[in-house]
């Protein structure tokens, strides 16, 4: 889906060949990598991930649209915290990212509550 | 926490305004969500590798000077700060590092720039569909390009620029599908004499089209009835052009129909807005110093009306002069001379605008989407549902919002607001000025509840001595 | 030039009370015009928490609340729209034994008045209803068969139904003055004159303007109760919840979003129709919500809002005939708890307009209780 430009590496300006720093993270348990300076959204897209969440209204698959923090389509769950805009979060080593859930899930132990879509 | 001038947005307008005000001795705080200065147009300008900077063109590189001048100016800089509320006394409520605090300001420059016009089309919510700006951000800030050729669809200078940049980066688009209707250039041509006075825009555009042709990028013109196809993600774009239906496959479709001012802050502050027929959007009502209808609230950059990066920097400086004039810190001949120079440059830079606005007016399809097309992406409300609500008696966007939930999602109408206004206006036979726009309420972006629970209001902050007041602290006439 | 309209009844104000009164008058065969200075449901009726609640009301309100509840249960038949009405328990949580004691006294009081809808809950019963409630909550008071609805949608439904019965709505039309000419009331507005045999004043936070022009003091205070709504959360609460000792109203909607209110006040300006939020106050609302429901610590607030409501000094509304002018009737000042009363009070107003009397026990709400002070 996306490739990184060939001549990219930190220090290209000074002529030093330093490899761009690789950052490891997971998405729904799958190990992925990105680069230092990536937003989480860029790292996911560069890894071929297009679907970041499902719509809470219909369950339709959604992915990033604007990449500038305006559309709120890139919402993901990072280290257990949901509703985060992946395009506004810098990628960090070890992040455990998950698809943002769909409809309203039932909380375990909430007896008597009904299943929602 | 206090300052004389708060600036929201670190694009060219915000940087220029903050720099000029700080150079004049005001205590300035610049708030921006991104981790580095530049806004969107100059995104990553401080860190971009040389090769990528060359690819992006000389206009982009100009942003580095603005950022450097800002860094040297002594203005306070709060990167990674989200301003989620500004109240009527210009207290700025912001979140930074997971904490929410308040900064008291005596004046405000809103430099939050523009966002892409909503482009409701069938299939536009599929993964793999982005704005043209999104592909440009991937290129600028991350050096990422489509690996198999994206389709660029829509109209506007950014579309061609992006196609050119991607081609030079070795990732030519699979196709450029332009929606400018046949005959539009002739209609727009009456603006040509004025436009030719502007620095080479047209020449640049022609060069880019020739380069695309040389690179073998198909350019389809006067396209209509665009449909993005796919089940779980984008698979193809089909459209009508040259008298027949086309279908081009790609997993990446980038849409663009121009950019429009980001109204969230000015609407929050209840600034007066007027509908601009030529730009086909709402603009804040501003005086010659870019002061809005709300005292001491100035708007600079594309938020004041789409004018591009060079104009944004000029407006930013003028707005700073307006603030200084308001504080009585600068007046008379020195002020008029500096402002006069800036205004003349603004006129020259803006000369091409009427042509661009006429040529690249948004396509009929996005202004009047088919009934089944989703308009509010967050709450999945279709154009047809909005029209039906109007027929039932909803007189405007706020009632449609209460009735249908359009505009109630996390994007707070950024993606659907203008489209909803257009649809309601057409259905009611009214002009957009009458229909108006969503009422915008805080927080401007979602705020964690626990962060609100520990919000530090200004009155809680100890030892908050005000900075020395500028020499003559009276409102200028 | 002729009048803008002539009708049997002019209703001033297009909120839930005005629209309900208009509909019920029309159902009795009267011709009705509604005059509204902004748009229908622009103010309190469009922005409140939507609670359809009998629980916890002032004793004087209980009978009419009970009557109104019966209409809510048939709301679709009344206005051809379900108004988003959902039957749900309304629960007041006790956060201490002392609070539980006050709730017990309340339960006894209500039973003593002959109403059985409020039941005391112990720790276990509270958790049966609210499994996600915080540990420190010791019990509560519940009205199991209350509910909630969608305020704008409900008010709009009353308007549309009224229109199908011939009620005319004059929005963006402001009443400037009213005067009696023989048996006709003339209301001068900025778009012309309305003439009617009877006037119903449902002008909410602006109800005092009509009343005072008749020489009837009505000290309405314009307040701006504030609300917050969150992004969707997993389903954890089916009841509408209030606290006992501090302001809280808390409800999880079917789509998972949580609406938090309770009455903390922003700044209201009835002259400009502006209502501003005060986040220094809202942080207390946020704290209360997280303390009563720990799961809220993971919530994010998507929007806050406020609106302009009219509050009377004794926190109960003005309902009933004018004490100074013939054929004028008041229903305003519902003090942040008028939404549920809308259907029922509208019916009572129509009865008053049509027959001159009502059996409903509205004496405690008479405008006469505010004597002019010299």
PDB file of N, CA and C in Angstrom, chain B residues 273-309:
ATOM      1  N   UNK B 273     -19.970  35.569  11.223  1.00  0.00           N
ATOM      2  CA  UNK B 273     -19.466  35.007   9.973  1.00  0.00           C
ATOM      3  C   UNK B 273     -20.357  35.449   8.835  1.00  0.00           C
ATOM      4  N   UNK B 274     -19.771  35.497   7.642  1.00  0.00           N
ATOM      5  CA  UNK B 274     -20.586  35.765   6.471  1.00  0.00           C
ATOM      6  C   UNK B 274     -20.296  34.694   5.420  1.00  0.00           C
ATOM      7  N   UNK B 275     -21.303  34.399   4.631  1.00  0.00           N
ATOM      8  CA  UNK B 275     -21.141  33.420   3.564  1.00  0.00           C
ATOM      9  C   UNK B 275     -20.450  34.091   2.390  1.00  0.00           C
ATOM     10  N   UNK B 276     -19.438  33.445   1.836  1.00  0.00           N
ATOM     11  CA  UNK B 276     -18.755  33.946   0.652  1.00  0.00           C
ATOM     12  C   UNK B 276     -19.167  33.087  -0.529  1.00  0.00           C
ATOM     13  N   UNK B 277     -19.834  33.701  -1.476  1.00  0.00           N
ATOM     14  CA  UNK B 277     -20.245  32.944  -2.663  1.00  0.00           C
ATOM     15  C   UNK B 277     -19.037  32.525  -3.489  1.00  0.00           C
ATOM     16  N   UNK B 278     -18.010  33.385  -3.504  1.00  0.00           N
ATOM     17  CA  UNK B 278     -16.873  33.062  -4.366  1.00  0.00           C
ATOM     18  C   UNK B 278     -16.040  31.930  -3.791  1.00  0.00           C
ATOM     19  N   UNK B 279     -15.925  31.875  -2.463  1.00  0.00           N
ATOM     20  CA  UNK B 279     -15.163  30.779  -1.864  1.00  0.00           C
ATOM     21  C   UNK B 279     -16.064  29.620  -1.462  1.00  0.00           C
ATOM     22  N   UNK B 280     -17.360  29.846  -1.520  1.00  0.00           N
ATOM     23  CA  UNK B 280     -18.363  28.826  -1.219  1.00  0.00           C
ATOM     24  C   UNK B 280     -18.160  28.269   0.193  1.00  0.00           C
ATOM     25  N   UNK B 281     -18.023  29.210   1.154  1.00  0.00           N
ATOM     26  CA  UNK B 281     -17.860  28.788   2.548  1.00  0.00           C
ATOM     27  C   UNK B 281     -18.135  29.999   3.440  1.00  0.00           C
ATOM     28  N   UNK B 282     -18.125  29.788   4.753  1.00  0.00           N
ATOM     29  CA  UNK B 282     -18.286  30.884   5.698  1.00  0.00           C
ATOM     30  C   UNK B 282     -16.930  31.483   6.022  1.00  0.00           C
ATOM     31  N   UNK B 283     -16.865  32.797   6.128  1.00  0.00           N
ATOM     32  CA  UNK B 283     -15.656  33.491   6.543  1.00  0.00           C
ATOM     33  C   UNK B 283     -15.977  34.322   7.768  1.00  0.00           C
ATOM     34  N   UNK B 284     -15.037  34.434   8.716  1.00  0.00           N
ATOM     35  CA  UNK B 284     -15.305  35.334   9.841  1.00  0.00           C
ATOM     36  C   UNK B 284     -15.320  36.779   9.347  1.00  0.00           C
ATOM     37  N   UNK B 285     -16.188  37.589   9.905  1.00  0.00           N
ATOM     38  CA  UNK B 285     -16.236  39.005   9.551  1.00  0.00           C
ATOM     39  C   UNK B 285     -15.068  39.693  10.241  1.00  0.00           C
ATOM     40  N   UNK B 286     -14.194  40.326   9.479  1.00  0.00           N
ATOM     41  CA  UNK B 286     -12.962  40.898  10.024  1.00  0.00           C
ATOM     42  C   UNK B 286     -12.792  42.334   9.575  1.00  0.00           C
ATOM     43  N   UNK B 287     -12.179  43.145  10.431  1.00  0.00           N
ATOM     44  CA  UNK B 287     -11.865  44.528  10.029  1.00  0.00           C
ATOM     45  C   UNK B 287     -10.485  44.534   9.349  1.00  0.00           C
ATOM     46  N   UNK B 288     -10.007  45.706   8.902  1.00  0.00           N
ATOM     47  CA  UNK B 288      -8.730  45.716   8.159  1.00  0.00           C
ATOM     48  C   UNK B 288      -7.529  45.229   8.968  1.00  0.00           C
ATOM     49  N   UNK B 289      -7.680  45.140  10.279  1.00  0.00           N
ATOM     50  CA  UNK B 289      -6.592  44.616  11.096  1.00  0.00           C
ATOM     51  C   UNK B 289      -6.819  43.147  11.462  1.00  0.00           C
ATOM     52  N   UNK B 290      -7.761  42.539  10.805  1.00  0.00           N
ATOM     53  CA  UNK B 290      -8.098  41.128  11.029  1.00  0.00           C
ATOM     54  C   UNK B 290      -8.713  40.866  12.398  1.00  0.00           C
ATOM     55  N   UNK B 291      -9.253  41.933  13.016  1.00  0.00           N
ATOM     56  CA  UNK B 291      -9.982  41.736  14.257  1.00  0.00           C
ATOM     57  C   UNK B 291     -11.409  41.326  13.929  1.00  0.00           C
ATOM     58  N   UNK B 292     -11.914  40.349  14.672  1.00  0.00           N
ATOM     59  CA  UNK B 292     -13.247  39.823  14.409  1.00  0.00           C
ATOM     60  C   UNK B 292     -14.291  40.689  15.102  1.00  0.00           C
ATOM     61  N   UNK B 293     -15.526  40.234  15.064  1.00  0.00           N
ATOM     62  CA  UNK B 293     -16.592  40.962  15.740  1.00  0.00           C
ATOM     63  C   UNK B 293     -16.492  40.825  17.256  1.00  0.00           C
ATOM     64  N   UNK B 294     -15.617  39.943  17.724  1.00  0.00           N
ATOM     65  CA  UNK B 294     -15.411  39.810  19.165  1.00  0.00           C
ATOM     66  C   UNK B 294     -14.127  40.561  19.514  1.00  0.00           C
ATOM     67  N   UNK B 295     -14.253  41.469  20.490  1.00  0.00           N
ATOM     68  CA  UNK B 295     -13.101  42.314  20.833  1.00  0.00           C
ATOM     69  C   UNK B 295     -11.853  41.521  21.128  1.00  0.00           C
ATOM     70  N   UNK B 296     -10.751  41.964  20.543  1.00  0.00           N
ATOM     71  CA  UNK B 296      -9.421  41.428  20.801  1.00  0.00           C
ATOM     72  C   UNK B 296      -9.264  39.978  20.326  1.00  0.00           C
ATOM     73  N   UNK B 297     -10.183  39.515  19.489  1.00  0.00           N
ATOM     74  CA  UNK B 297     -10.003  38.214  18.839  1.00  0.00           C
ATOM     75  C   UNK B 297      -9.713  38.474  17.372  1.00  0.00           C
ATOM     76  N   UNK B 298      -8.514  38.096  16.936  1.00  0.00           N
ATOM     77  CA  UNK B 298      -8.059  38.311  15.575  1.00  0.00           C
ATOM     78  C   UNK B 298      -7.989  36.960  14.872  1.00  0.00           C
ATOM     79  N   UNK B 299      -8.177  36.979  13.568  1.00  0.00           N
ATOM     80  CA  UNK B 299      -8.088  35.736  12.800  1.00  0.00           C
ATOM     81  C   UNK B 299      -7.106  35.960  11.666  1.00  0.00           C
ATOM     82  N   UNK B 300      -6.075  35.115  11.582  1.00  0.00           N
ATOM     83  CA  UNK B 300      -5.073  35.284  10.535  1.00  0.00           C
ATOM     84  C   UNK B 300      -4.902  33.967   9.787  1.00  0.00           C
ATOM     85  N   UNK B 301      -4.421  34.069   8.562  1.00  0.00           N
ATOM     86  CA  UNK B 301      -4.161  32.869   7.783  1.00  0.00           C
ATOM     87  C   UNK B 301      -5.380  32.416   7.008  1.00  0.00           C
ATOM     88  N   UNK B 302      -5.366  31.167   6.601  1.00  0.00           N
ATOM     89  CA  UNK B 302      -6.461  30.643   5.791  1.00  0.00           C
ATOM     90  C   UNK B 302      -7.782  30.663   6.546  1.00  0.00           C
ATOM     91  N   UNK B 303      -7.736  30.734   7.866  1.00  0.00           N
ATOM     92  CA  UNK B 303      -8.968  30.825   8.647  1.00  0.00           C
ATOM     93  C   UNK B 303      -9.732  32.105   8.385  1.00  0.00           C
ATOM     94  N   UNK B 304      -9.033  33.094   7.833  1.00  0.00           N
ATOM     95  CA  UNK B 304      -9.681  34.363   7.520  1.00  0.00           C
ATOM     96  C   UNK B 304     -10.252  34.354   6.111  1.00  0.00           C
ATOM     97  N   UNK B 305      -9.980  33.269   5.390  1.00  0.00           N
ATOM     98  CA  UNK B 305     -10.354  33.178   3.982  1.00  0.00           C
ATOM     99  C   UNK B 305      -9.176  32.527   3.272  1.00  0.00           C
ATOM    100  N   UNK B 306      -9.447  31.636   2.332  1.00  0.00           N
ATOM    101  CA  UNK B 306      -8.366  30.854   1.740  1.00  0.00           C
ATOM    102  C   UNK B 306      -7.479  31.770   0.907  1.00  0.00           C
ATOM    103  N   UNK B 307      -6.198  31.793   1.259  1.00  0.00           N
ATOM    104  CA  UNK B 307      -5.274  32.676   0.547  1.00  0.00           C
ATOM    105  C   UNK B 307      -3.901  32.070   0.346  1.00  0.00           C
ATOM    106  N   UNK B 308      -3.658  30.908   0.959  1.00  0.00           N
ATOM    107  CA  UNK B 308      -2.357  30.282   0.767  1.00  0.00           C
ATOM    108  C   UNK B 308      -1.321  30.710   1.807  1.00  0.00           C
ATOM    109  N   UNK B 309      -0.179  30.043   1.732  1.00  0.00           N
ATOM    110  CA  UNK B 309       0.820  30.181   2.794  1.00  0.00           C
ATOM    111  C   UNK B 309       1.460  31.559   2.838  1.00  0.00           C
TER     112      UNK B 309
END
